[in-house]
PDB file of C-alpha atoms in Angstrom:
ATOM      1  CA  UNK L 235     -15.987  83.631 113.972  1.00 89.00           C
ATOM      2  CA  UNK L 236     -18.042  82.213 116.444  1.00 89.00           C
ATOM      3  CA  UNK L 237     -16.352  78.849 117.040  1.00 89.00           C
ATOM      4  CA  UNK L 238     -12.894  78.079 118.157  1.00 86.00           C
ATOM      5  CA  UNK L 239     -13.001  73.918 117.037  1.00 83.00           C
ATOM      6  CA  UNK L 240      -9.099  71.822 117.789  1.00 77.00           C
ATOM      7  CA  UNK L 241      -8.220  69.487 114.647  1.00 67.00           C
ATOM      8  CA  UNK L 242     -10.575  66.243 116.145  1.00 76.00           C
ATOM      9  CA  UNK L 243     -13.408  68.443 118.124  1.00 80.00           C
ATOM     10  CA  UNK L 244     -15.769  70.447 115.409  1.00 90.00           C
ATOM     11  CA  UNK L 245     -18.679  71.990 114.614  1.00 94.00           C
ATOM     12  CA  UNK L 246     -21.407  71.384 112.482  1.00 94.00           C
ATOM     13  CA  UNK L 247     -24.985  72.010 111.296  1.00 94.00           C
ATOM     14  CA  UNK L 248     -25.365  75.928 111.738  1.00 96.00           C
ATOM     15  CA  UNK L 249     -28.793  77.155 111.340  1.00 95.00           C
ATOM     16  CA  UNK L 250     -29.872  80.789 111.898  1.00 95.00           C
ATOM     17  CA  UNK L 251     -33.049  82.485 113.253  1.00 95.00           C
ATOM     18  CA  UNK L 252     -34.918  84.683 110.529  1.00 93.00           C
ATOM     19  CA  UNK L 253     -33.693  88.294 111.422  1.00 94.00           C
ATOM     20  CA  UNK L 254     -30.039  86.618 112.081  1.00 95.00           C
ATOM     21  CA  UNK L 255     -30.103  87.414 115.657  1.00 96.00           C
ATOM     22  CA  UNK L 256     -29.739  83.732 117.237  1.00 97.00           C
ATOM     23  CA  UNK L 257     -27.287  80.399 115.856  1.00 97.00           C
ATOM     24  CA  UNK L 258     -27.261  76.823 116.691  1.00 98.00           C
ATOM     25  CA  UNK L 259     -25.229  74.229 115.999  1.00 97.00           C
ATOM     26  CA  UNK L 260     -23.898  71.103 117.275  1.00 96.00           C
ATOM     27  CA  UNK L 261     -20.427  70.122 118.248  1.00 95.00           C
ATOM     28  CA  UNK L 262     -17.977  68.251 120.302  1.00 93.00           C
ATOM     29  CA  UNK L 263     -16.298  70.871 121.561  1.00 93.00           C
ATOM     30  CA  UNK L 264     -16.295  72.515 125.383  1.00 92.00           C
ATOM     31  CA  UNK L 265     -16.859  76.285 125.012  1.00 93.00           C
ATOM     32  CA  UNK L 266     -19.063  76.865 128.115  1.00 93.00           C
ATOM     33  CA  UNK L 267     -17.282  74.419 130.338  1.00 93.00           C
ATOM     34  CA  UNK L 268     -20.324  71.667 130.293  1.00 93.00           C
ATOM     35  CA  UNK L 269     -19.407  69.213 127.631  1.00 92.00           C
ATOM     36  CA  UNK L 270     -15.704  67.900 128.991  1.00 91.00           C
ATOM     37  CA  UNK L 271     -16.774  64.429 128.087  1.00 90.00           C
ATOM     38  CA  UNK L 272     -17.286  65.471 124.256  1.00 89.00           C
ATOM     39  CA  UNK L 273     -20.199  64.212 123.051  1.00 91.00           C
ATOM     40  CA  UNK L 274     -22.009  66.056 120.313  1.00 94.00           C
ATOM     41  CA  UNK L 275     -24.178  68.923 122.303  1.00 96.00           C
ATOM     42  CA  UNK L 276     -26.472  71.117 120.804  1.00 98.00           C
ATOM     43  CA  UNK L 277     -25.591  74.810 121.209  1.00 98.00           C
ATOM     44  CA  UNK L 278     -27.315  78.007 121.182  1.00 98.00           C
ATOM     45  CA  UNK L 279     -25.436  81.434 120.628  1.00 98.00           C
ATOM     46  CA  UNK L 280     -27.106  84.895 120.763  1.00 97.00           C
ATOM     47  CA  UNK L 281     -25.660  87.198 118.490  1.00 95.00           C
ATOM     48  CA  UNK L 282     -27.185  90.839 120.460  1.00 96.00           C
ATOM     49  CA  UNK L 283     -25.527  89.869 123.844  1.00 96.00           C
ATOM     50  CA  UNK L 284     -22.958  87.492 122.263  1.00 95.00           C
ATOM     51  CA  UNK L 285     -23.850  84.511 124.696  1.00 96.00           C
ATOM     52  CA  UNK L 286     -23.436  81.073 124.313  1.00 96.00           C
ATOM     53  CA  UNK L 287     -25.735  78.566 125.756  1.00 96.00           C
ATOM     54  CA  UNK L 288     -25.252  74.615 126.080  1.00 97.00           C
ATOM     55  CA  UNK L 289     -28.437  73.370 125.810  1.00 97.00           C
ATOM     56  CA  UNK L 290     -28.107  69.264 125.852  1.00 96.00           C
ATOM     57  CA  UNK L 291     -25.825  67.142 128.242  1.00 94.00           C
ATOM     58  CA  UNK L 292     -25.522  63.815 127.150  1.00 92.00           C
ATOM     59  CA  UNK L 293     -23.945  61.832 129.984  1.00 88.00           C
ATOM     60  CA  UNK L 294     -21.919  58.809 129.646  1.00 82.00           C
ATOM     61  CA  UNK L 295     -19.402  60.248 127.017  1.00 78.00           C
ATOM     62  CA  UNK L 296     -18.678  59.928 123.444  1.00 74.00           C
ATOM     63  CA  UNK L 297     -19.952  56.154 123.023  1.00 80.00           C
ATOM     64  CA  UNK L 298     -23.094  56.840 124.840  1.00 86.00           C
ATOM     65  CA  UNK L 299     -24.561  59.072 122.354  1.00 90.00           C
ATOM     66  CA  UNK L 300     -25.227  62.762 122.098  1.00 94.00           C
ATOM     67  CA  UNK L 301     -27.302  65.307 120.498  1.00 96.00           C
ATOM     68  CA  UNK L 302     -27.192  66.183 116.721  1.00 95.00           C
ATOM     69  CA  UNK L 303     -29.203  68.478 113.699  1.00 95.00           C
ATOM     70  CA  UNK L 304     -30.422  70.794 115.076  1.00 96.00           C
ATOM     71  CA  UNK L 305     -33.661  72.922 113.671  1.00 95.00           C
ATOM     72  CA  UNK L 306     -34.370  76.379 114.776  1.00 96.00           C
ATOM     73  CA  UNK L 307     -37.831  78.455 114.553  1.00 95.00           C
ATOM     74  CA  UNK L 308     -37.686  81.672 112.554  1.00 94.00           C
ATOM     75  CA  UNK L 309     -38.639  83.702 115.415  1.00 95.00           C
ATOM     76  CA  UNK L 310     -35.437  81.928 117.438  1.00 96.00           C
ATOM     77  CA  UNK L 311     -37.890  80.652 120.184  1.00 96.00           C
ATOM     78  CA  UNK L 312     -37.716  77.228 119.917  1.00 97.00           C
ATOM     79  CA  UNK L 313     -34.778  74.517 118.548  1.00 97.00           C
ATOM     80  CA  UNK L 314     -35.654  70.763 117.315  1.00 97.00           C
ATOM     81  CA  UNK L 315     -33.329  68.362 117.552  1.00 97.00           C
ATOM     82  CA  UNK L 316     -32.542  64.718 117.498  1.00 96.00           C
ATOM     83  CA  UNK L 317     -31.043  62.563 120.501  1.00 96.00           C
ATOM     84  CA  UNK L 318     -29.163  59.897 119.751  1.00 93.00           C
ATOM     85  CA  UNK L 319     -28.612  56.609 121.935  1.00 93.00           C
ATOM     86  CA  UNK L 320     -25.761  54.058 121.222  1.00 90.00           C
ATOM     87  CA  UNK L 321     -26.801  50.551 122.197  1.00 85.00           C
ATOM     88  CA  UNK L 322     -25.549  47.247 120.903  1.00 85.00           C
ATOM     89  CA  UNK L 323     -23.358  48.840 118.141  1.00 84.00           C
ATOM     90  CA  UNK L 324     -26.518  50.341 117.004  1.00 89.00           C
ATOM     91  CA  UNK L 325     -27.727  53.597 117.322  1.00 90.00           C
ATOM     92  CA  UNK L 326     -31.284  55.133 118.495  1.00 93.00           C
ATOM     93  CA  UNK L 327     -32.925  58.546 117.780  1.00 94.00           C
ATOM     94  CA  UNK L 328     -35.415  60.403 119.623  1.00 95.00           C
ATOM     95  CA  UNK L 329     -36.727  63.849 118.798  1.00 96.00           C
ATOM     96  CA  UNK L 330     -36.455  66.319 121.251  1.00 97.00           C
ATOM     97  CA  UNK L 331     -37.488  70.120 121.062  1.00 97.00           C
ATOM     98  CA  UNK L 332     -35.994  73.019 123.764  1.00 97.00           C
ATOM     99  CA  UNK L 333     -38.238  76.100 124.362  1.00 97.00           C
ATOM    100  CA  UNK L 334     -35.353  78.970 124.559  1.00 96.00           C
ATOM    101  CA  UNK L 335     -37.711  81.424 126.219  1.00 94.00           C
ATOM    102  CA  UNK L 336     -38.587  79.434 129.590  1.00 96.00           C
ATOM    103  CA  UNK L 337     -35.927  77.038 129.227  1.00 96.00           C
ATOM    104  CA  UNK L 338     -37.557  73.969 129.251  1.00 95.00           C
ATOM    105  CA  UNK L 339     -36.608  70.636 127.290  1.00 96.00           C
ATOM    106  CA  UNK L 340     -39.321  68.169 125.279  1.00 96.00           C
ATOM    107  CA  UNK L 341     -39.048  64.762 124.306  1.00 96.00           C
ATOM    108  CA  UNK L 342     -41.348  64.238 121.184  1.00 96.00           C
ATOM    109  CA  UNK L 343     -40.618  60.687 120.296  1.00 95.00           C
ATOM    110  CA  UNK L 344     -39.730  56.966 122.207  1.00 92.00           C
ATOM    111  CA  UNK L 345     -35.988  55.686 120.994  1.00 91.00           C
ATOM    112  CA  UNK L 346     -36.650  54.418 117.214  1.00 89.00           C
ATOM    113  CA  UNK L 347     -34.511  54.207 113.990  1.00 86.00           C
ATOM    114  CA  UNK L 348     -33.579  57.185 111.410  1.00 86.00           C
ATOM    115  CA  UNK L 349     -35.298  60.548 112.640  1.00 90.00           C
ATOM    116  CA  UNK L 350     -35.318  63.957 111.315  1.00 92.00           C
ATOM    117  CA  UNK L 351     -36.921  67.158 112.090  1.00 94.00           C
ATOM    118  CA  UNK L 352     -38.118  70.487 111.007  1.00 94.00           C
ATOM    119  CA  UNK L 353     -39.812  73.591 112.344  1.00 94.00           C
ATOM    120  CA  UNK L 354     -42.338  76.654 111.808  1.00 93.00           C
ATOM    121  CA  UNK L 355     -41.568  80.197 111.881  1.00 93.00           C
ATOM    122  CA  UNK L 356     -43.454  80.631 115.303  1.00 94.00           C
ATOM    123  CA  UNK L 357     -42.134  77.018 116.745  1.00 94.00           C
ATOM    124  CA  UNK L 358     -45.649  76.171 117.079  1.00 94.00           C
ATOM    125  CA  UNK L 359     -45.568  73.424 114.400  1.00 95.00           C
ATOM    126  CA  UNK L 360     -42.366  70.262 114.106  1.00 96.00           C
ATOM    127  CA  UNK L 361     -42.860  67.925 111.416  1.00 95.00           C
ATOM    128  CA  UNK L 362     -40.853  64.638 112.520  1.00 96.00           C
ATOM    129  CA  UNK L 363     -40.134  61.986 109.809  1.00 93.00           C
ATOM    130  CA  UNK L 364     -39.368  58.589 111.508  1.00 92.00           C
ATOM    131  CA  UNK L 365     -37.615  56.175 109.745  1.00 86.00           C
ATOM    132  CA  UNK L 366     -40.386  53.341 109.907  1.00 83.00           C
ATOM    133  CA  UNK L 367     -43.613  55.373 110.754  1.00 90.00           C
ATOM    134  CA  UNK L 368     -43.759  58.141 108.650  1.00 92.00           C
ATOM    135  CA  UNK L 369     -43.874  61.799 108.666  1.00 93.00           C
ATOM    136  CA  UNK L 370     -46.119  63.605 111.795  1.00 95.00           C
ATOM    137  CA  UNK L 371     -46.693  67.019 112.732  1.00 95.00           C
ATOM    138  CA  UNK L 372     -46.579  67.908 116.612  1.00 96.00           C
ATOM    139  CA  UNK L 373     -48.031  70.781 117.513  1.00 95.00           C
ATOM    140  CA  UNK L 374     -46.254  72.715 120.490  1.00 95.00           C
ATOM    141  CA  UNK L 375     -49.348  74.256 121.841  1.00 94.00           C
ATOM    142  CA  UNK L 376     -51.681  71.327 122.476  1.00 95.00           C
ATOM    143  CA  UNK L 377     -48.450  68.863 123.266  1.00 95.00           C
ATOM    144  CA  UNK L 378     -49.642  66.160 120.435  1.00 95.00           C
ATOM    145  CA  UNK L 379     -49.154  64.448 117.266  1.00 95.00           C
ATOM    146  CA  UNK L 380     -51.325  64.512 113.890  1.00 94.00           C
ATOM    147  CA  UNK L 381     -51.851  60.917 112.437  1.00 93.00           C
ATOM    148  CA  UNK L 382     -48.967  60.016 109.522  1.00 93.00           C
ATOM    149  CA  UNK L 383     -49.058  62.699 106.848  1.00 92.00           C
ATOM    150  CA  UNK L 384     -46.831  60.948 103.953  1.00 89.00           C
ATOM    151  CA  UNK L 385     -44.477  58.193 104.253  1.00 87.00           C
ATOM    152  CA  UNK L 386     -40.822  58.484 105.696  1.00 86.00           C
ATOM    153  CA  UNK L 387     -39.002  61.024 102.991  1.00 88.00           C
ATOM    154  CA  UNK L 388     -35.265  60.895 102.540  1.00 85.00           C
ATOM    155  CA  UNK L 389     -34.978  64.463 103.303  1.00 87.00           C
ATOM    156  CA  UNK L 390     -37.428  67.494 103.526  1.00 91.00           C
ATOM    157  CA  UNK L 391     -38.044  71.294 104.277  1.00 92.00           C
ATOM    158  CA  UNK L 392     -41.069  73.031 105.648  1.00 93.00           C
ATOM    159  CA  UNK L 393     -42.663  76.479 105.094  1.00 93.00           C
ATOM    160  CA  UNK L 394     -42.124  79.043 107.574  1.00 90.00           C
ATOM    161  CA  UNK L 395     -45.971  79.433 108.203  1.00 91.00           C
ATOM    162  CA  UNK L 396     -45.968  75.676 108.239  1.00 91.00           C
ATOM    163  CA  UNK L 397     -48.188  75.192 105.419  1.00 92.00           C
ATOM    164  CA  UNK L 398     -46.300  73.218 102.849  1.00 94.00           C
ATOM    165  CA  UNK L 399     -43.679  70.517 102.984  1.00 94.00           C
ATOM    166  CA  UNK L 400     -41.186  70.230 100.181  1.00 94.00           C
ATOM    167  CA  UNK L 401     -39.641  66.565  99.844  1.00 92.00           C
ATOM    168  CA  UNK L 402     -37.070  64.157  98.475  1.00 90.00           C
ATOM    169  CA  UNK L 403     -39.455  60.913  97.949  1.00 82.00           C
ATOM    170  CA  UNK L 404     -37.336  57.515  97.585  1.00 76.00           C
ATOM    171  CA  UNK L 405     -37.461  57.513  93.932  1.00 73.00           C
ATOM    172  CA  UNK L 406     -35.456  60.877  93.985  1.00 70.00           C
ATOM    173  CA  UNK L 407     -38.325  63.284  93.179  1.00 87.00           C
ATOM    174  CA  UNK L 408     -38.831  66.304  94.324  1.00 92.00           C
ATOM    175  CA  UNK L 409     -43.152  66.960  95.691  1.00 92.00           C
ATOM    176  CA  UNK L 410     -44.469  69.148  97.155  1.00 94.00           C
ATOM    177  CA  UNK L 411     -47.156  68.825  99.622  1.00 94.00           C
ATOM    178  CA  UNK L 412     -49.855  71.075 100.793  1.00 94.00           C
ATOM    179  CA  UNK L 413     -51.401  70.233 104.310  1.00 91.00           C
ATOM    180  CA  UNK L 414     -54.280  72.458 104.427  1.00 89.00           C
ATOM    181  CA  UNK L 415     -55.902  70.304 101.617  1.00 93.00           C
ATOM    182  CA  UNK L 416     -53.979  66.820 101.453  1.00 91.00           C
ATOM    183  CA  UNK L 417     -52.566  67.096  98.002  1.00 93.00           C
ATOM    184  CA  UNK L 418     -49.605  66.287  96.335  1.00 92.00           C
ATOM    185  CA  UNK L 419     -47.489  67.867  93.308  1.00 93.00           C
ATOM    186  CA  UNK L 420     -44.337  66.704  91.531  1.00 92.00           C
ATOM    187  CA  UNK L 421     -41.852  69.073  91.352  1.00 92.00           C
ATOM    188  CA  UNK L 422     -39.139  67.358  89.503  1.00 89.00           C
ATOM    189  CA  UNK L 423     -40.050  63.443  88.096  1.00 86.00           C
ATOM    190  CA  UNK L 424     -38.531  60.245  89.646  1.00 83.00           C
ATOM    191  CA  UNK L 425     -35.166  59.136  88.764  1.00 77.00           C
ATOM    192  CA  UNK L 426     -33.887  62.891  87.480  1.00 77.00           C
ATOM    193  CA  UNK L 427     -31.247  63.445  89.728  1.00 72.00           C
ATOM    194  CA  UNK L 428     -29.884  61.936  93.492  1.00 66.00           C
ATOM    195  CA  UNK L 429     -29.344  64.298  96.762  1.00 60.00           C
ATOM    196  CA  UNK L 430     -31.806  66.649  95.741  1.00 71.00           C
ATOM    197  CA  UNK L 431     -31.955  68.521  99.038  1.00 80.00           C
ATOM    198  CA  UNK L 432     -34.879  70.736  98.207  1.00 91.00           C
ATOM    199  CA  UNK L 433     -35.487  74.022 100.008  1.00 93.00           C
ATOM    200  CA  UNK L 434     -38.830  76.155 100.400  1.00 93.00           C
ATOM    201  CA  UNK L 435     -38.905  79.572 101.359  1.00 91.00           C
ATOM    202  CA  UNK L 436     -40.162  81.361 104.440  1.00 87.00           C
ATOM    203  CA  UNK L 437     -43.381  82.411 102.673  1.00 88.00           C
ATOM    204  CA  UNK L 438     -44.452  79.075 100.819  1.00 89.00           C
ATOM    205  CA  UNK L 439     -43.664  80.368  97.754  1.00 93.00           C
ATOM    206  CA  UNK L 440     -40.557  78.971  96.283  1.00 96.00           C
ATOM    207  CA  UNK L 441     -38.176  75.816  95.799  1.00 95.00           C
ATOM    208  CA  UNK L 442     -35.004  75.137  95.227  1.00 95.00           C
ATOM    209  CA  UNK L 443     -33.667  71.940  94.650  1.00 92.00           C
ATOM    210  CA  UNK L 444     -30.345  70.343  92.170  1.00 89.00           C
ATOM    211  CA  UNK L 445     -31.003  67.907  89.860  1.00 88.00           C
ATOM    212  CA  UNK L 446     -30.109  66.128  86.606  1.00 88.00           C
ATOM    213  CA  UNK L 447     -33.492  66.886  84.478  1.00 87.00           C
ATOM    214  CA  UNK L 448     -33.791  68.980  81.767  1.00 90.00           C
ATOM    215  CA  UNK L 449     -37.449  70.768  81.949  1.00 89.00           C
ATOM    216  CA  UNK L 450     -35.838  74.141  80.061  1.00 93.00           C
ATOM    217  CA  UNK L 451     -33.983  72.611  77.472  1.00 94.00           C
ATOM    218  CA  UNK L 452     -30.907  73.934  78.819  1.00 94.00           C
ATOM    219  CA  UNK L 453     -29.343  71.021  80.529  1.00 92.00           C
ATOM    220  CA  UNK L 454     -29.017  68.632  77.403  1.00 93.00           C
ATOM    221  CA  UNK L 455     -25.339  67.211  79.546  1.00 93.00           C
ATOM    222  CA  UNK L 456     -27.687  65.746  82.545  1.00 89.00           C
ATOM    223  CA  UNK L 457     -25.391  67.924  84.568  1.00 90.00           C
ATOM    224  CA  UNK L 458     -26.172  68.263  88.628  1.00 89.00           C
ATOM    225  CA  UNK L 459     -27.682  71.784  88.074  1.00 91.00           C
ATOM    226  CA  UNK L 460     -29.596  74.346  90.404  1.00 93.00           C
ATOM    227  CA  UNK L 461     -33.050  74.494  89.658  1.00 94.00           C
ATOM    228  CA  UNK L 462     -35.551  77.107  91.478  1.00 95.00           C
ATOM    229  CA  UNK L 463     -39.753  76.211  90.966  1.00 96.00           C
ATOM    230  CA  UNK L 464     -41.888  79.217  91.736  1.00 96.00           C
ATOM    231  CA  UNK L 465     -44.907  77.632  93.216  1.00 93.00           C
TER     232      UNK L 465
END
């Protein structure tokens, strides 16, 4: 158990490095002694030498904002995250990426609307969907953005060589999108099923994704069912 949350302070959003070796997650909570005004923090823990880093300090306390969904490489280098500012009742999202190895923090994007994030094996490639822009890919190494790739999706997964994007487009399909040459291909059709969530695999290879479609003839109920696409 890595977490020790009270009933109103938690935890959420675990995501693991590929050989299992490094965790982060976000939380309210004060483990290390740097979050006692309990804002959602972004945390780090290191499963070989069983340390637990804080790596975002939102000041200002709980209604100020905080730090939230956290992405982390595959190679546990590198975590993506989003910021989030509370101003006017509304909140604002930024993107911001921490390099675990030298210890140095990233902003990506200016305070916008809805943001989300995902990352590359080697945490040399984010893709960053905002809300009214689009989808972009940032490349760590050079420090800047490609132009829009595909409109805002609702939710989405990248390959761990950061070849291919899988997708939830706004008509609740599921596509899948190859960068190296542009292209687009419908997994599952518009309209067959809501909170999709579709994963890919590490290698490019597969999908997963729940839906209400019957493409086997074995969901004649329209059931939510578990559906895996071998690409």
């Amino acid at each position: 158990q890595i977490t020790n949350d009270g009933s109103y302070y938690q935890s959420y959003g675990p995501v693991l490095s590929a050989d299992g070796n490094r965790l982060a997650y976000y939380s309210a909570t004060n483990p290390t002694g740097g979050n006692s005004d309990r804002n959602m923090e972004v945390f780090v823990y290191d499963r070989p030498s069983a340390q637990l880093r804080q790596i975002t300090d939102m000041p200002g306390g709980s209604l100020a904002g905080g730090n939230q969904t956290p992405s982390l490489s595959g190679d546990g280098s590198r975590v993506a995250f989003q910021r989030y500012v509370i101003s006017g009742n509304y909140a604002y999202f930024q993107t911001q990426t921490y390099d675990l190895n030298t210890n140095t923090l990233a902003t990506l994007t200016p305070l916008g609307y809805s943001e989300s994030s995902a990352i590359s094996r080697d945490g040399k490639t984010i893709a960053v969907s905002i809300g009214n822009v689009g989808l972009k890919l940032y490349d760590t190494t050079t420090q800047t953005f490609s132009g829009v790739v595909m409109p805002a999706p609702l939710s989405f997964r990248m390959s761990g060589d950061g070849k291919r994007i899988v997708y939830e487009a706004f008509a609740q399909g599921v596509v899948l999108y190859d960068l190296a040459t542009g292209t687009s291909k419908t997994i599952s059709p518009p309209g067959s099923g809501y909170n999709q969530y579709p994963e890919i695999s590490a290698d490019g290879n597969s999908i997963v994704f729940n839906a209400r479609y019957n493409p086997l003839g074995q969901n004649a109920d329209g059931s939510s069912e578990v559906f895996r696409y071998d690409i």
